[in-house]
CSV table of C-alpha atoms in Angstrom, one decimal:
chain,number,residue,atom,x,y,z
A,1,MET,CA,85.2,137.3,121.5
A,2,CYS,CA,85.7,139.7,124.4
A,3,ARG,CA,84.3,142.7,122.5
A,4,THR,CA,81.5,140.9,120.9
A,5,LEU,CA,80.9,137.2,119.5
A,6,ALA,CA,80.5,139.0,116.1
A,7,ALA,CA,84.1,140.5,116.1
A,8,PHE,CA,85.7,137.0,115.2
A,9,PRO,CA,85.6,135.2,112.1
A,10,THR,CA,84.7,131.9,113.4
A,11,THR,CA,82.7,132.5,116.3
A,12,CYS,CA,80.1,130.8,118.4
A,13,LEU,CA,77.6,133.2,117.1
A,14,GLU,CA,78.1,132.1,113.6
A,15,ARG,CA,78.1,128.5,114.6
A,16,ALA,CA,74.9,129.2,116.4
A,17,LYS,CA,73.6,130.6,113.1
A,18,GLU,CA,74.8,127.8,111.1
A,19,PHE,CA,73.3,125.1,113.6
A,20,LYS,CA,69.8,126.9,113.4
A,21,THR,CA,70.0,127.1,109.8
A,22,ARG,CA,71.1,123.7,109.1
A,23,LEU,CA,69.3,121.8,111.6
A,24,GLY,CA,66.4,123.9,112.2
A,25,ILE,CA,66.6,123.8,116.0
A,26,PHE,CA,65.7,126.6,118.2
A,27,LEU,CA,64.8,128.9,115.3
A,28,HIS,CA,61.7,130.3,117.1
A,29,LYS,CA,60.6,130.5,120.8
A,30,SER,CA,57.4,129.1,119.8
A,31,GLU,CA,59.0,125.8,118.6
A,32,LEU,CA,60.3,124.9,121.9
A,33,GLY,CA,56.8,124.6,123.3
A,34,SER,CA,55.6,122.5,120.5
A,35,ASP,CA,55.7,118.8,120.5
A,36,THR,CA,56.8,118.5,117.1
A,37,GLY,CA,59.7,121.2,117.4
A,38,SER,CA,61.5,121.6,114.2
A,39,VAL,CA,63.8,118.6,114.4
A,40,GLY,CA,62.0,117.1,111.4
A,41,LYS,CA,64.0,119.6,109.2
A,42,PHE,CA,67.0,117.6,109.9
A,43,GLU,CA,69.3,117.1,106.8
A,44,TRP,CA,70.2,113.4,106.7
A,45,ASN,CA,73.3,111.7,105.3
A,46,SER,CA,72.6,109.5,102.5
A,47,LYS,CA,74.5,106.6,104.6
A,48,HIS,CA,75.5,106.3,108.1
A,49,ASN,CA,79.2,107.2,108.6
A,50,LYS,CA,81.5,107.7,111.4
A,51,GLU,CA,81.1,111.4,111.2
A,52,SER,CA,77.5,111.2,111.9
A,53,ARG,CA,78.0,108.7,114.8
A,54,ASN,CA,80.5,111.1,116.2
A,55,PHE,CA,78.1,114.1,115.9
A,56,SER,CA,75.6,111.9,117.7
A,57,GLU,CA,77.9,110.9,120.6
A,58,ASP,CA,78.5,114.7,120.8
A,59,VAL,CA,74.9,115.6,121.1
A,60,LEU,CA,74.2,112.9,123.7
A,61,GLY,CA,77.4,114.1,125.6
A,62,TRP,CA,75.9,117.5,126.2
A,63,ARG,CA,73.5,116.0,128.8
A,64,GLU,CA,76.3,114.4,130.8
A,65,SER,CA,77.5,117.5,132.5
A,66,PHE,CA,77.5,121.4,131.9
A,67,ASP,CA,81.2,121.0,131.3
A,68,SER,CA,80.6,118.5,128.5
A,69,LEU,CA,78.3,121.0,126.9
A,70,LEU,CA,80.8,123.9,127.2
A,71,SER,CA,83.7,121.7,125.9
A,72,SER,CA,81.8,121.0,122.6
A,73,ARG,CA,81.8,123.7,119.7
A,74,ASN,CA,78.3,122.3,118.7
A,75,GLY,CA,77.1,122.3,122.1
A,76,VAL,CA,78.2,125.9,122.9
A,77,ALA,CA,76.5,126.9,119.4
A,78,ALA,CA,73.2,125.1,120.2
A,79,PHE,CA,73.3,126.3,123.7
A,80,HIS,CA,73.9,129.8,122.6
A,81,ALA,CA,70.9,129.6,120.0
A,82,PHE,CA,68.8,128.3,122.8
A,83,LEU,CA,69.6,131.1,125.1
A,84,LYS,CA,68.7,133.9,122.4
A,85,THR,CA,65.3,132.4,122.2
A,86,GLU,CA,65.0,133.2,125.7
A,87,PHE,CA,66.8,136.7,125.3
A,88,SER,CA,69.4,135.5,127.9
A,89,GLU,CA,72.4,134.8,125.9
A,90,GLU,CA,74.4,137.6,127.6
A,91,ASN,CA,75.7,135.2,130.4
A,92,LEU,CA,77.1,132.7,127.9
A,93,GLU,CA,78.6,135.5,125.8
A,94,PHE,CA,80.3,136.8,128.9
A,95,TRP,CA,81.6,133.6,129.9
A,96,LEU,CA,83.2,133.0,126.6
A,97,ALA,CA,84.5,136.7,126.4
A,98,CYS,CA,86.3,135.8,129.7
A,99,GLU,CA,87.7,132.6,128.3
A,100,GLU,CA,89.3,134.5,125.4
A,101,PHE,CA,90.4,137.2,127.7
A,102,LYS,CA,92.5,134.9,129.8
A,103,LYS,CA,94.4,133.8,126.8
A,104,LEU,CA,95.8,137.5,126.3
A,105,ARG,CA,99.5,137.9,127.2
A,106,SER,CA,99.9,141.7,126.6
A,107,ALA,CA,99.4,143.9,129.5
A,108,THR,CA,98.3,146.6,127.3
A,109,LYS,CA,95.7,144.4,125.5
A,110,LEU,CA,94.6,143.0,128.9
A,111,ALA,CA,93.8,146.4,130.1
A,112,SER,CA,92.0,147.7,127.0
A,113,ARG,CA,89.9,144.4,126.8
A,114,ALA,CA,88.9,144.3,130.4
A,115,HIS,CA,87.5,147.9,130.1
A,116,LYS,CA,85.7,146.7,127.0
A,117,ILE,CA,84.2,143.7,128.7
A,118,PHE,CA,83.4,145.5,131.8
A,119,ASP,CA,81.4,148.2,129.6
A,120,GLU,CA,79.6,145.5,127.7
A,121,PHE,CA,78.6,143.1,130.4
A,122,ILE,CA,79.3,144.3,133.9
A,123,ARG,CA,78.5,148.1,134.6
A,124,SER,CA,75.1,149.1,135.3
A,125,GLU,CA,73.0,149.4,132.1
A,126,ALA,CA,75.5,147.5,130.2
A,127,PRO,CA,74.2,146.6,126.8
A,128,LYS,CA,74.6,143.1,127.7
A,129,GLU,CA,74.5,143.4,131.4
A,130,VAL,CA,74.7,139.9,133.2
A,131,ASN,CA,73.0,139.0,136.4
A,132,ILE,CA,75.5,139.4,139.3
A,133,ASP,CA,75.1,140.9,142.7
A,134,HIS,CA,76.4,144.3,143.5
A,135,GLU,CA,79.2,143.1,145.5
A,136,THR,CA,80.6,141.1,142.7
A,137,ARG,CA,80.1,144.0,140.3
A,138,GLU,CA,82.0,146.6,142.5
A,139,LEU,CA,84.9,143.8,143.1
A,140,THR,CA,85.1,143.6,139.2
A,141,ARG,CA,85.1,147.4,138.9
A,142,THR,CA,88.0,147.5,141.2
A,143,ASN,CA,89.8,144.6,139.6
A,144,VAL,CA,89.7,146.0,136.2
A,145,GLN,CA,91.4,149.2,137.3
A,146,ALA,CA,94.5,147.0,137.5
A,147,ALA,CA,93.6,144.4,134.9
A,148,THR,CA,95.0,140.7,135.2
A,149,SER,CA,93.9,137.7,133.5
A,150,THR,CA,91.9,136.8,136.7
A,151,CYS,CA,90.1,140.1,137.0
A,152,PHE,CA,86.8,138.6,136.0
A,153,ASP,CA,87.1,135.2,137.7
A,154,VAL,CA,84.5,135.8,140.3
A,155,ALA,CA,81.8,137.3,138.0
A,156,GLN,CA,82.6,134.8,135.3
A,157,GLY,CA,82.1,132.0,138.0
A,158,LYS,CA,78.9,133.4,139.2
A,159,THR,CA,77.3,133.4,135.6
A,160,ARG,CA,78.5,130.0,135.1
A,161,THR,CA,76.8,128.7,138.2
A,162,LEU,CA,73.6,130.7,137.3
A,163,MET,CA,73.8,129.0,133.7
A,164,GLU,CA,74.4,125.6,135.0
A,165,LYS,CA,71.4,125.6,137.6
A,166,ASP,CA,68.9,127.5,135.6
A,167,SER,CA,69.3,127.7,131.7
A,168,TYR,CA,71.3,124.5,131.2
A,169,PRO,CA,68.5,122.3,132.8
A,170,ARG,CA,65.9,124.1,130.6
A,171,PHE,CA,68.0,123.6,127.6
A,172,LEU,CA,68.0,119.8,128.1
A,173,LYS,CA,64.4,119.6,128.9
A,174,SER,CA,63.5,121.7,125.7
A,175,SER,CA,61.7,119.5,123.1
A,176,ALA,CA,64.0,120.4,120.4
A,177,TYR,CA,66.9,119.0,122.5
A,178,ARG,CA,65.0,116.0,123.5
A,179,ASP,CA,64.1,115.3,120.1
A,180,LEU,CA,67.6,115.7,118.8
A,181,ALA,CA,68.9,113.4,121.6
A,182,ALA,CA,66.4,110.8,120.8
A,183,GLN,CA,67.6,110.8,117.1
A,184,ALA,CA,71.3,110.6,118.1
A,185,SER,CA,70.3,107.6,120.4
A,186,ALA,CA,68.6,105.9,117.4
A,187,THR,CA,71.7,106.6,115.2
A,188,LEU,CA,74.0,105.1,117.6
A,189,ALA,CA,71.5,101.9,118.3
A,190,SER,CA,71.1,101.2,114.6
A,191,PRO,CA,74.7,101.2,112.8
A,192,SER,CA,72.7,100.7,109.6
A,193,SER,CA,70.4,103.7,110.0
A,194,CYS,CA,71.0,107.3,108.8
A,195,GLY,CA,72.2,109.8,111.1
A,196,PRO,CA,71.8,113.6,111.4
A,197,GLU,CA,74.4,115.4,109.3
A,198,PRO,CA,77.3,116.8,111.6
A,199,LEU,CA,78.2,120.5,111.4
A,200,HIS,CA,81.4,121.5,109.4
A,201,THR,CA,83.0,124.5,110.9
């Protein structure tokens, strides 16, 4: 995930694609501005079950805090899909890459991966350049020269704060998420009703 999301077999990118395909949310930027959105394209279970209730609880949990969203696989997938409609997915992809980077234990792999992350997200004119200040960019450049598992911490923290204060509120206010949350609430309020079919990854 440090190189690109597509480099991993079960990635957030794949989950975002599945989320969009199966639930029909955030497929097109124009849908986010419409009242109807595309939540009507939900697949519904033939009967209410525990799994759909768990999925509904998960959906509603995304609005509790940004941490709750990031700790949910479906939440990250939905947020990533939303960011793609705004052409601003690079901050989340960088954050996810850093999370995977921290799990590396080999010094050789740390060094190699650090340079790849820097080239993809941090350097000026990088393919997926994240929005950080010059001081943080230069600090990260220095840190990468002697890579440790914490060399991206400052940059990662700043991109996380930016997402939490900027993109996350827009995600929660999007008509697609609001409709999804409304249906999830209805599912939990009516035990006999049908609920949105949860994702299977």
